[in-house]
Coordinates of C-alpha atoms and ligand atoms in Angstrom, one line a residue:
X1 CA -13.8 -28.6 -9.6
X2 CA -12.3 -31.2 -7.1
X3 CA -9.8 -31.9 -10.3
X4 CA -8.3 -29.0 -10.1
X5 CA -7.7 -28.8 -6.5
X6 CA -6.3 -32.4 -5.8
X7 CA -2.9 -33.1 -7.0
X8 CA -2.0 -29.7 -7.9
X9 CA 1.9 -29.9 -8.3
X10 CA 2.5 -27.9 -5.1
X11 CA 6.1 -26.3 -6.0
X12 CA 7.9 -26.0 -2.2
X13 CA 8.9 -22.0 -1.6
X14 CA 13.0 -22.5 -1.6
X15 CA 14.0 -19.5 -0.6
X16 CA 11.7 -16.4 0.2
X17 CA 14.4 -13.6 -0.2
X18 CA 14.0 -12.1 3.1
X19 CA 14.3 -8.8 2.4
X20 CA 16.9 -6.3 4.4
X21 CA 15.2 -4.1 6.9
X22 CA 16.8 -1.2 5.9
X23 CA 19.8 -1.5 8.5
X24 CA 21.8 0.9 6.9
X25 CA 19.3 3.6 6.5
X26 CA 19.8 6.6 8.9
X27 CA 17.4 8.2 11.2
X28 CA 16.7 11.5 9.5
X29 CA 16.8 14.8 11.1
X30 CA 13.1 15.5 11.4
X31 CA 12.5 19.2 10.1
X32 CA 10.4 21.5 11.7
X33 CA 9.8 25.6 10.5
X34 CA 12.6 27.5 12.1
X35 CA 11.4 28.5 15.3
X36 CA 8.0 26.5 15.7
X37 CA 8.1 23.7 18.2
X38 CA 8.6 20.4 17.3
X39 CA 6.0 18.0 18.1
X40 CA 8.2 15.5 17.6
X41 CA 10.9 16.6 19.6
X42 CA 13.2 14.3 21.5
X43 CA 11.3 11.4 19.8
X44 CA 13.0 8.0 17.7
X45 CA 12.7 8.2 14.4
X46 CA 13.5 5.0 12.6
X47 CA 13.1 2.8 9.3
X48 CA 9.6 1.0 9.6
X49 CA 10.6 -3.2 8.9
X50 CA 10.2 -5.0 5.8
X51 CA 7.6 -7.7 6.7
X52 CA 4.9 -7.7 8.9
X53 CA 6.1 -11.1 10.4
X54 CA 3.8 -13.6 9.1
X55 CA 5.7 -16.9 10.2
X56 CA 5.0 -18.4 6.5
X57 CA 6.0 -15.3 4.9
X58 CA 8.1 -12.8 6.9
X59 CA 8.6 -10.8 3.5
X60 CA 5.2 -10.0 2.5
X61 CA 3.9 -6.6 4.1
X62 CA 5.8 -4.0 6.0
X63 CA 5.7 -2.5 9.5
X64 CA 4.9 0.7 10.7
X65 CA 1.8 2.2 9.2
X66 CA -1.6 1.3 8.1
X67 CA -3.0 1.9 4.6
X68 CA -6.2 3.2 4.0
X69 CA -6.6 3.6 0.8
X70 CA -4.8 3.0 -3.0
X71 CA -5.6 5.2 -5.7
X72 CA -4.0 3.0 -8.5
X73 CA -3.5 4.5 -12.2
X74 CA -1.9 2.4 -15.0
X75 CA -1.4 2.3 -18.4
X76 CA -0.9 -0.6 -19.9
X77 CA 0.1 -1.8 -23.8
X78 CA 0.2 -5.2 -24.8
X79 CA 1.9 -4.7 -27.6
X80 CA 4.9 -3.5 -26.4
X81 CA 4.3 -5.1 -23.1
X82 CA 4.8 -1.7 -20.5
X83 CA 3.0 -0.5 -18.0
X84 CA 3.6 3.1 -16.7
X85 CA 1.6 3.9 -13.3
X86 CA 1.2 6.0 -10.3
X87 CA 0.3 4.9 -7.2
X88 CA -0.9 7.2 -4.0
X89 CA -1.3 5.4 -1.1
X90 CA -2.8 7.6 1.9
X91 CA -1.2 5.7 5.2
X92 CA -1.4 6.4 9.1
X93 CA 2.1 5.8 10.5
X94 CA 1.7 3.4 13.9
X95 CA 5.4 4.1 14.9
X96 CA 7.8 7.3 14.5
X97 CA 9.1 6.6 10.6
X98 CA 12.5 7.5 9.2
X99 CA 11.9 5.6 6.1
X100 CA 9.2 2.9 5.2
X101 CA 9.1 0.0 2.9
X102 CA 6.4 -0.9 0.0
X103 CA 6.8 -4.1 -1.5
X104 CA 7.1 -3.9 -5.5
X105 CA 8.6 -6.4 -7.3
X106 CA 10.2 -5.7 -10.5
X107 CA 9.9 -2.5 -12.5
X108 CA 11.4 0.9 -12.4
X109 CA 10.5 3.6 -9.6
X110 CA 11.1 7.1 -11.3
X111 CA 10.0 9.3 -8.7
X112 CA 8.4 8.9 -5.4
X113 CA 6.5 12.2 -3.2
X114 CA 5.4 12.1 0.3
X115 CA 2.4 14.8 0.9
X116 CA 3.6 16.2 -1.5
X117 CA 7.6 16.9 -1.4
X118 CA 10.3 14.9 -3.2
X119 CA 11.2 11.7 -1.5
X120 CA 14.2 9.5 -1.4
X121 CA 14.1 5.9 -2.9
X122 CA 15.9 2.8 -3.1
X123 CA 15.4 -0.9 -4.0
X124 CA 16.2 -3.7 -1.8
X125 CA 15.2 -6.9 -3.8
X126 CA 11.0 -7.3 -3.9
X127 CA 11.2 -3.6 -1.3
X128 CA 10.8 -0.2 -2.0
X129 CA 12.4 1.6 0.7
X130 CA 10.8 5.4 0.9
X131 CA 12.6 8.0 3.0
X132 CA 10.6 11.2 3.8
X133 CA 12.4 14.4 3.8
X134 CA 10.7 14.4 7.5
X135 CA 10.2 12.0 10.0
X136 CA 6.2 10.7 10.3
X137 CA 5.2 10.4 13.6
X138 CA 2.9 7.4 15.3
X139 CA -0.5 8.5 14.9
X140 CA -0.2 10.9 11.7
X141 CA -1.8 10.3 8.5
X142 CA 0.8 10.5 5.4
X143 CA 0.0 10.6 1.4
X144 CA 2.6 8.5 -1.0
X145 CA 2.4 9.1 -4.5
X146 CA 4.9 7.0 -6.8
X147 CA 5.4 6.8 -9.9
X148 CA 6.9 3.9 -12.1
X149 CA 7.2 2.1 -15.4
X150 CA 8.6 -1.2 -16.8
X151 CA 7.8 -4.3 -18.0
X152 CA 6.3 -6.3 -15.1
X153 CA 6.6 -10.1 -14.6
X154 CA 5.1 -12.7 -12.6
X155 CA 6.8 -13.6 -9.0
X156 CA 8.4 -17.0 -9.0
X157 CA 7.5 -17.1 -5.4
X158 CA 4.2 -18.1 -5.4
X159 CA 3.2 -21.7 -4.0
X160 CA 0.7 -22.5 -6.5
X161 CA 0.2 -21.6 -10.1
X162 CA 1.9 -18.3 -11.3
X163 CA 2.0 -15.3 -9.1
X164 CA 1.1 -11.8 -10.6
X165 CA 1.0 -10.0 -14.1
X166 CA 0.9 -12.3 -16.7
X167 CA 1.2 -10.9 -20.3
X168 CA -1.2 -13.1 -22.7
X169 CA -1.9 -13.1 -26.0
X170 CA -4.5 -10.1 -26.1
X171 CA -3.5 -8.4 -23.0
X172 CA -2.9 -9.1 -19.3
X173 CA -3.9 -10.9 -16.3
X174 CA -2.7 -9.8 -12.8
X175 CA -3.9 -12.5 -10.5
X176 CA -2.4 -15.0 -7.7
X177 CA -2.5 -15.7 -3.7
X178 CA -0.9 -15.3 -1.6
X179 CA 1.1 -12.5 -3.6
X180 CA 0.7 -10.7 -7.1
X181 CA 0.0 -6.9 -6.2
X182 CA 3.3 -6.0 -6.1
X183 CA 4.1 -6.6 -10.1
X184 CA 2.0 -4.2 -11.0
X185 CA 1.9 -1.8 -7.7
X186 CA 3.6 -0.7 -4.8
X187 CA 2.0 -2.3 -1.8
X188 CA 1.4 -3.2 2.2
X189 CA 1.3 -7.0 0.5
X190 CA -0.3 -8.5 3.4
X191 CA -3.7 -9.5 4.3
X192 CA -3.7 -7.7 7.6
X193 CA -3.5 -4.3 6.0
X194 CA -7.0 -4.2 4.3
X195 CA -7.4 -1.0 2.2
X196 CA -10.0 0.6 -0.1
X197 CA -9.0 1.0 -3.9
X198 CA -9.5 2.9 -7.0
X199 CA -8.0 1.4 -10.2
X200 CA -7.8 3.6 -13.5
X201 CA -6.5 0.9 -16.3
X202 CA -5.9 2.5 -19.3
X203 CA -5.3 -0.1 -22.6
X204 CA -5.8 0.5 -26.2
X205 CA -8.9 1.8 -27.6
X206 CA -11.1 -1.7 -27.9
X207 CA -9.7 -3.8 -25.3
X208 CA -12.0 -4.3 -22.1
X209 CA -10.1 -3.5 -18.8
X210 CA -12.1 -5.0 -15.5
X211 CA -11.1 -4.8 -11.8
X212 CA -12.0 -5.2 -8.8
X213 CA -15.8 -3.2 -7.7
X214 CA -17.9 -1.0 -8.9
X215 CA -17.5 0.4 -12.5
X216 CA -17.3 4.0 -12.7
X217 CA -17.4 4.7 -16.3
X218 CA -14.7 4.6 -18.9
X219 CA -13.5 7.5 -21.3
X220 CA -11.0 7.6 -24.4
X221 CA -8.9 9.7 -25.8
X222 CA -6.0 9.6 -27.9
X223 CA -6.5 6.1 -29.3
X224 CA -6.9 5.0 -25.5
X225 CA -9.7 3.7 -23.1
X226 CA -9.6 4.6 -19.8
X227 CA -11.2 1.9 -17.2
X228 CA -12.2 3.3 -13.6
X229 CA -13.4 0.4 -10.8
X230 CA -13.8 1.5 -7.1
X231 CA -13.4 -0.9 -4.2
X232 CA -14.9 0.9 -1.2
X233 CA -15.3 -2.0 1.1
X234 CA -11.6 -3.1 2.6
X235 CA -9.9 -5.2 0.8
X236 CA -6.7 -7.4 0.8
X237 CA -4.1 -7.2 -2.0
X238 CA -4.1 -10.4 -3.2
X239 CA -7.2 -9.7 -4.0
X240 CA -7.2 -7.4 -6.3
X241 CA -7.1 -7.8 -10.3
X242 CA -6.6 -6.7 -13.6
X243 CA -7.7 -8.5 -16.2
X244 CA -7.1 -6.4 -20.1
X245 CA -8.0 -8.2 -23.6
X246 CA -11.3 -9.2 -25.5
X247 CA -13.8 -10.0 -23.4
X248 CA -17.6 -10.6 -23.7
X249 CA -18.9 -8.1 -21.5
X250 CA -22.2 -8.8 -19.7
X251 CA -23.7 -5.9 -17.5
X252 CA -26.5 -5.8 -15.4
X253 CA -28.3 -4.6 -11.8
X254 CA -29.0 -6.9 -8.8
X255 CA -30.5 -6.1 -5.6
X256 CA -29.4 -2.3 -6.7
X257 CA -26.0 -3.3 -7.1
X258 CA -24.3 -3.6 -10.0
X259 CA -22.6 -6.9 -12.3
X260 CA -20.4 -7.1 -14.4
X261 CA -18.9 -10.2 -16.1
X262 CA -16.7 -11.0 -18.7
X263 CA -15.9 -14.2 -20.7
X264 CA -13.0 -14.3 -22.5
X265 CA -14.2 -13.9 -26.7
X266 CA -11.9 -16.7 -27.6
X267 CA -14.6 -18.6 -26.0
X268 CA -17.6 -19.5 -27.9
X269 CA -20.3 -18.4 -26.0
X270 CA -21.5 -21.1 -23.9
X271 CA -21.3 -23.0 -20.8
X272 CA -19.0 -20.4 -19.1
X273 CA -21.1 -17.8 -19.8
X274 CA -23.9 -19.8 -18.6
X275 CA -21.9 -20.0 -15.0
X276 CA -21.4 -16.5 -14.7
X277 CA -24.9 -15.8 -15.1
X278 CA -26.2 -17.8 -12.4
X279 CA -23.7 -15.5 -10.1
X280 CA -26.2 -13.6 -8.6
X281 CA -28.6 -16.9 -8.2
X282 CA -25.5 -18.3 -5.8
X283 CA -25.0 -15.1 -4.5
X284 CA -28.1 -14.9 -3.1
X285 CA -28.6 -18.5 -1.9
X286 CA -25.6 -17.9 0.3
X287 CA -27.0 -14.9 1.8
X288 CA -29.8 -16.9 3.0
X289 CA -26.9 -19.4 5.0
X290 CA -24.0 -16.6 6.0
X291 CA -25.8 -13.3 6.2
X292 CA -25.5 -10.6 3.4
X293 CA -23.7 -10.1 0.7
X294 CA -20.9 -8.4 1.9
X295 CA -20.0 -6.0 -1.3
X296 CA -21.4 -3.7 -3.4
X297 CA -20.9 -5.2 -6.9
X298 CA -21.3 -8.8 -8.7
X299 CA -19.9 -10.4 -11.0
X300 CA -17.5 -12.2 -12.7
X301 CA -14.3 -12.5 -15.3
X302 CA -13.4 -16.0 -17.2
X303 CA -10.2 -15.9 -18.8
X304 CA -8.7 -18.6 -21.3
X305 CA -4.9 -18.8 -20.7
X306 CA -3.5 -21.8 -19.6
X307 CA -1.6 -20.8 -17.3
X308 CA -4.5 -20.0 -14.8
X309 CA -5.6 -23.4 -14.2
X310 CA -7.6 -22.1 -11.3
X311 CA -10.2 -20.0 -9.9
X312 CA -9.4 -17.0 -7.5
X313 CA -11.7 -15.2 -5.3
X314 CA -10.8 -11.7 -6.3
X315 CA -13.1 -9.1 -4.5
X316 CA -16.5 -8.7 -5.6
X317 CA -15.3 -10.1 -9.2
X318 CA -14.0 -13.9 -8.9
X319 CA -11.4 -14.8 -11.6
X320 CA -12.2 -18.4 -12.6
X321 CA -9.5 -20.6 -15.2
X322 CA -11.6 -21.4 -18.4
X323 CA -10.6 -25.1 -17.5
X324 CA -13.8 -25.3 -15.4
X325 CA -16.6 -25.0 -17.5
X326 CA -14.9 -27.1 -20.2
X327 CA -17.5 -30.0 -19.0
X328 CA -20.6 -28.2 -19.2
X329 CA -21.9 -25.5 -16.8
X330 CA -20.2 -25.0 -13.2
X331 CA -22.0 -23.2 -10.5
X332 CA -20.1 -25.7 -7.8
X333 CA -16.8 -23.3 -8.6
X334 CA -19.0 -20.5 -8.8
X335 CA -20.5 -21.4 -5.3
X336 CA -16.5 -21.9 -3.7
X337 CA -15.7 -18.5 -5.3
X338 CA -18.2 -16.4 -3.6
X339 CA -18.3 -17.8 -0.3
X340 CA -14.8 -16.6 -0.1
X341 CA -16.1 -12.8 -0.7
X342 CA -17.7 -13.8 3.4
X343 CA -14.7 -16.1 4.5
X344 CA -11.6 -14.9 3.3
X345 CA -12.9 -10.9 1.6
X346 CA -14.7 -9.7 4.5
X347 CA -13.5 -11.5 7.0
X348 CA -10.1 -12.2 6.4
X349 CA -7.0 -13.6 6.9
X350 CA -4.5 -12.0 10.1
X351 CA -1.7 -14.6 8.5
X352 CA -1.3 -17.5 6.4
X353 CA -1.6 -20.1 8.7
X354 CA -5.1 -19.7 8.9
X355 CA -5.9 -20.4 5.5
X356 CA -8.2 -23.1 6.5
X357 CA -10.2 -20.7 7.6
X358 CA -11.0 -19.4 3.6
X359 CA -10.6 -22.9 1.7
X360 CA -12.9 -25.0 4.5
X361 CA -15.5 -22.6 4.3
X362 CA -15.6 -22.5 0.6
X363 CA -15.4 -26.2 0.6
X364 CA -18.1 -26.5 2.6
X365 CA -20.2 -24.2 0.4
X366 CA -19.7 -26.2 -2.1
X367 CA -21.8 -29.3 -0.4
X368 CA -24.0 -26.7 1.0
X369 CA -25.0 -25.9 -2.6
X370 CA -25.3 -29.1 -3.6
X371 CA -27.5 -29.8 -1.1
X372 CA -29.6 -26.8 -1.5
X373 CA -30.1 -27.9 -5.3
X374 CA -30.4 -31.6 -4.2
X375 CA -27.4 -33.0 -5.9
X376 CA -26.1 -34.5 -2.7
X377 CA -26.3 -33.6 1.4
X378 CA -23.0 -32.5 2.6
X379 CA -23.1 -35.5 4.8
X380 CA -22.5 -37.5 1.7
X381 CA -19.8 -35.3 0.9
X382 CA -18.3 -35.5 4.1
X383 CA -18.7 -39.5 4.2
X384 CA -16.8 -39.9 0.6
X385 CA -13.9 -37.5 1.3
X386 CA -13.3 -39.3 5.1
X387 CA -13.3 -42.4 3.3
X388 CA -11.2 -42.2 0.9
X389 CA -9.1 -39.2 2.0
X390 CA -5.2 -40.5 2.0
X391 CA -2.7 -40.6 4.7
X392 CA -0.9 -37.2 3.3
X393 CA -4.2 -35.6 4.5
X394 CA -4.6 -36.6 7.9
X395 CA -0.7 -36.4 8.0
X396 CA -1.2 -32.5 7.8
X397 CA -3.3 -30.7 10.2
X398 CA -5.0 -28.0 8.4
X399 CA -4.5 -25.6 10.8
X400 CA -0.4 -25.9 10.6
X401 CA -0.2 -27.1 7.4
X402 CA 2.8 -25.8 6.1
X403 CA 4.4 -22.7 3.8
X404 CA 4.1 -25.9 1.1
X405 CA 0.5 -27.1 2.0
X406 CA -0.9 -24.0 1.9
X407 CA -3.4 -24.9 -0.8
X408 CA -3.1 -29.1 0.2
X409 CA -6.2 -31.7 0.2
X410 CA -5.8 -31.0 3.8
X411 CA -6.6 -27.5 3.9
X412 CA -9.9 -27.6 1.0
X413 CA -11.0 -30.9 2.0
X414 CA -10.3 -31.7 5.7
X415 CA -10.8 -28.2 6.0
X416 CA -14.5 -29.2 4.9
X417 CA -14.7 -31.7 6.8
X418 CA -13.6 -29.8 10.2
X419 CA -16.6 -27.5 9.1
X420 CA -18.9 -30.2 8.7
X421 CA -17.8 -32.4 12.5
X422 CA -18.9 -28.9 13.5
X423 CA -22.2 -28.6 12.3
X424 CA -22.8 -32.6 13.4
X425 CA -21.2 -31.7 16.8
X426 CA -24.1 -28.3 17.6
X427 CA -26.8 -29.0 15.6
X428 CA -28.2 -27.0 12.6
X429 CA -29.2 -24.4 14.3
X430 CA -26.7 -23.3 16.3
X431 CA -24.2 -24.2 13.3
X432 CA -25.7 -21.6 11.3
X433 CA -25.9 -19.3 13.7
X434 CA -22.3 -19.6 14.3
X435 CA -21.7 -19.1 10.5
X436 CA -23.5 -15.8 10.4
X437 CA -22.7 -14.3 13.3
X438 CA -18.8 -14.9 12.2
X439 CA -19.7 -13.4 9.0
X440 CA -21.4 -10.4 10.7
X441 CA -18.9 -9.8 13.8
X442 CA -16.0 -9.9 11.8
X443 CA -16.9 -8.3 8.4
X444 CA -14.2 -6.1 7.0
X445 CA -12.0 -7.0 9.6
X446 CA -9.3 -10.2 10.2
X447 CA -9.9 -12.6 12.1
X448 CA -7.9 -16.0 13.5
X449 CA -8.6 -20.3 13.8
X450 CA -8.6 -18.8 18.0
X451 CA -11.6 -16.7 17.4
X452 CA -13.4 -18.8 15.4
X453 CA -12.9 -21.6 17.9
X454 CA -14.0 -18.5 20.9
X455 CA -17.0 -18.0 18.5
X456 CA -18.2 -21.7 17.8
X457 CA -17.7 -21.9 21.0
X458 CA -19.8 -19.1 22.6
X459 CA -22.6 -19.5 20.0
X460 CA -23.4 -23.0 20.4
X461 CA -22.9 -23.1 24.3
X462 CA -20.4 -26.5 24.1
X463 CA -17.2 -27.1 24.8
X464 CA -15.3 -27.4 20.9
X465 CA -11.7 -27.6 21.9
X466 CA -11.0 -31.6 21.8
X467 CA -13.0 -31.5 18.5
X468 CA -11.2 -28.3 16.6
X469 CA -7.9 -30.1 18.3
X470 CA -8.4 -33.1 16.7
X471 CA -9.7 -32.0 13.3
X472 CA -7.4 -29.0 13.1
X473 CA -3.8 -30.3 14.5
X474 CA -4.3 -33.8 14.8
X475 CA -1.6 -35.9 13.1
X476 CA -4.7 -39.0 12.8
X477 CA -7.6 -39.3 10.9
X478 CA -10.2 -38.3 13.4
X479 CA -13.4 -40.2 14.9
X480 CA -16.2 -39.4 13.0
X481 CA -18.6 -36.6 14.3
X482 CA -20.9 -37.1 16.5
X483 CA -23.6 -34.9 18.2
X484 CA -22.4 -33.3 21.3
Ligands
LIG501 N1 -7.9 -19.5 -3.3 C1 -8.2 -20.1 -4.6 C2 -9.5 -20.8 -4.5 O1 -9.6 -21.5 -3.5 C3 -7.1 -21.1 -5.1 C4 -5.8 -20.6 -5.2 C5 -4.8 -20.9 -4.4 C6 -5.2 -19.7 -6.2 N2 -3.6 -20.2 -4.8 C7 -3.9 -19.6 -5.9 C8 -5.8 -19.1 -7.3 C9 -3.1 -18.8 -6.7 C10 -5.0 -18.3 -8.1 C11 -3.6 -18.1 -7.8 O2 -10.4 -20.7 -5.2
ZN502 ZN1 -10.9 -21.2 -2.2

């Protein structure tokens, strides 16, 4: 799997499009019944912002409420390539709202409601600016229900690979970090706004349509198939999925959960297949080292286009590039993919930056696996990568590494590494204490390199600072670990 994350062509983020903030949108009048009080008298109503000011991406996400939940319905038909949808997105506002933004890139919006009564709408690049016909005050919840159609296209964006819906030669694949939610639905597009789902994908009668979660059954009518998948646990945008066309569909029950895989049919049955069923075999070997599983569904979804030439983590259901199991069975991939649903799903991101935090975990599952099934200790996978590791790597410190170096050597494999000058540093003991009690403390939540650091830290009873300094911002290749 190494091949696919070492030299990637890493394509430098030109220019992000900040988005307006809606400047020129003014306060409205908040109604109240004629003659009832208005709670919101004498307050300031204004247009929530366009980002949530991540320092990499101060377009992705929007200020000024927090979603709980998408109910996401599309219909999709490859043929013609258009996907109609409606989205309601139940919301708390955190500040007095005039108008609010919803990133959504592409596509037509044809009518947008807010509890109910007509809203006004307008684009503003990659934004959806929604304004109520009454202000929302701090502290209220609010229901969004929009509705939309067109023919949606990947985001050129993106720092590695392609971003978003992809149209393939059977059907669809809506993938990519950090963005791709907004091709197909309007969004909070950041990490920091976790959010439960449920995703109705309808698709012609015969196609399979799989997302993210539990299934929840699947009807037709009308020469159509509808697809329902519930994600109750939070979950960030990114990582969400839709993958339509024909798929081999495995089903199954572990630990009273449910899995469901799905291997793409234009591969002959085989080594891919093989991978996905040893998910739950991974799965479960990871409990034993970072707590429980932290969803409530398995699985899996391999998909042939050559354009994803990489795996993604998507929640409870990893999307993994064919590519990988082209030599022969893979559970190493399998192994990166769901560690992420602990370090990176449940606990997640707060911005960018941190992305260590996801790819030097998952590294370092990856050498924990292979040393639970005795293919090599993770100290010999440390020792190779500090040997050879080039300059560009201890060039970038993995904890700044850069809009561009978001998914570098640095950040998988020095990222590794930093876990592993850890676990020499405390001891086995306390390292895997510290890995479980992150895993526990912040489940469902964000968290930041700072409270990792706090947490190490704390758990193990030593002082970590010089160590994380060195291995996280250093601008040298570091001493080799040593117990402390
Ligand atoms: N996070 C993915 C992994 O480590 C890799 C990845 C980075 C990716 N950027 C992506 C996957 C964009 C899909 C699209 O497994
Ligand atoms: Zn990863």
């Amino acid at each position: 799997m190494a091949w696919m994350r070492r030299g990637v062509g890493l394509v430098t983020v030109a220019a992000l499009g900040l988005a307006g903030c809606g400047a020129d949108l003014e306060p409205e009048p908040e109604r109240t019944p004629a003659g009832a009080p208005s709670p919101t008298a004498g307050r300031q109503f204004a247009p929530g912002a366009a980002g949530v000011g991540d320092a990499y991406f101060p377009s992705y996400g929007n200020g000024g409420y927090d979603v709980g939940r998408y109910a996401v319905k599309v219909r999709y038909d490859p043929a013609a390539d258009r996907l109609t949808g409606t989205a309601t997105v139940q919301a708390t506002a955190t500040a007095d709202l005039s108008a609010f933004h919803l990133d959504l890139a592409g596509l037509t919006v044809r009518e947008v409601t807010v509890d109910g009564a007509p809203a006004r709408h307008a684009r503003e690049a990659d934004e959806l600016v929604v304004t109520p016909a009454a202000g929302l005050a701090a502290g209220n919840g609010f229901t969004a229900e929009i509705s939309y159609e067109g023919r949606p296209e990947p985001l050129r964006t993106e720092v590695l690979g392609e971003g978003g819906w992809l149209h393939t030669d059977d059907g669809a694949i809506a993938l990519g970090q950090p963005e791709s939610a907004s091709t197909w639905f309007p969004v909070n597009d950041h990490p920091s706004d976790k959010a439960t789902y449920d995703i109705e994908i309808t698709v012609p009668k015969g196609l399979t349509a799989v997302s993210n979660g539990v299934p929840k059954g699947r009807s037709d009518a009308g020469g159509w198939t509808t697809w329902k998948w519930s994600e109750a646990a939070p979950m960030a945008s990114y990582l969400s999925t839709v993958v339509i066309g024909d798929y081999r569909v495995t089903t199954g029950e572990h630990k009273g959960r449910p899995v469901f895989s799905a291997v793409s049919s234009t591969l002959g049955k085989g080594a891919a297949d093989a991978s996905m069923a040893r998910t739950t075999e991974v799965a479960d070997y990871l409990e034993s080292v970072f707590g429980p599983y932290p969803f409530a569904a398995y699985g899996g979804v391999v998909v042939a286009d050559d354009r994803i030439r990489y795996a993604l983590e998507t929640q409870s259901r990893p999307v993994y590039g064919a590519g990988f199991f082209r030599g022969g069975e893979n559970t190493g991939v399998v192994a990166h993919e769901l560690a992420h649903q602990w370090f990176g799903n449940s606990v997640s991101l707060a911005k960018w930056q941190d992305i260590w935090l996801n790819e030097g975990l998952a590294t370092y599952a990856e050498w924990l696996w292979a040393e639970h099934r005795g293919t090599g200790t993770a100290q010999a996978a440390f020792d190779g990568r500090y040997a050879v590791s080039s300059s560009r790597v201890w060039q970038t410190p993995p904890a700044e590494p850069g809009r561009a170096n978001l998914f570098s050597e640095s950040v998988y494999q020095r990222g590794g590494m930093t876990v592993h000058a850890l676990r020499v540093a405390v001891g086995d003991p306390a390292f895997f204490r510290i890995l479980k009690t992150w895993a526990a403390e912040k489940r469902n939540a964000n968290a930041t390199t700072a409270e990792f650091v706090a947490l190490a830290e704390r758990v193990s009873g030593k002082q970590l600072d010089s160590l994380f300094d060195a291995w996280l911002r250093g601008t040298d290749r570091p001493p080799a670990p040593k117990r402390l």
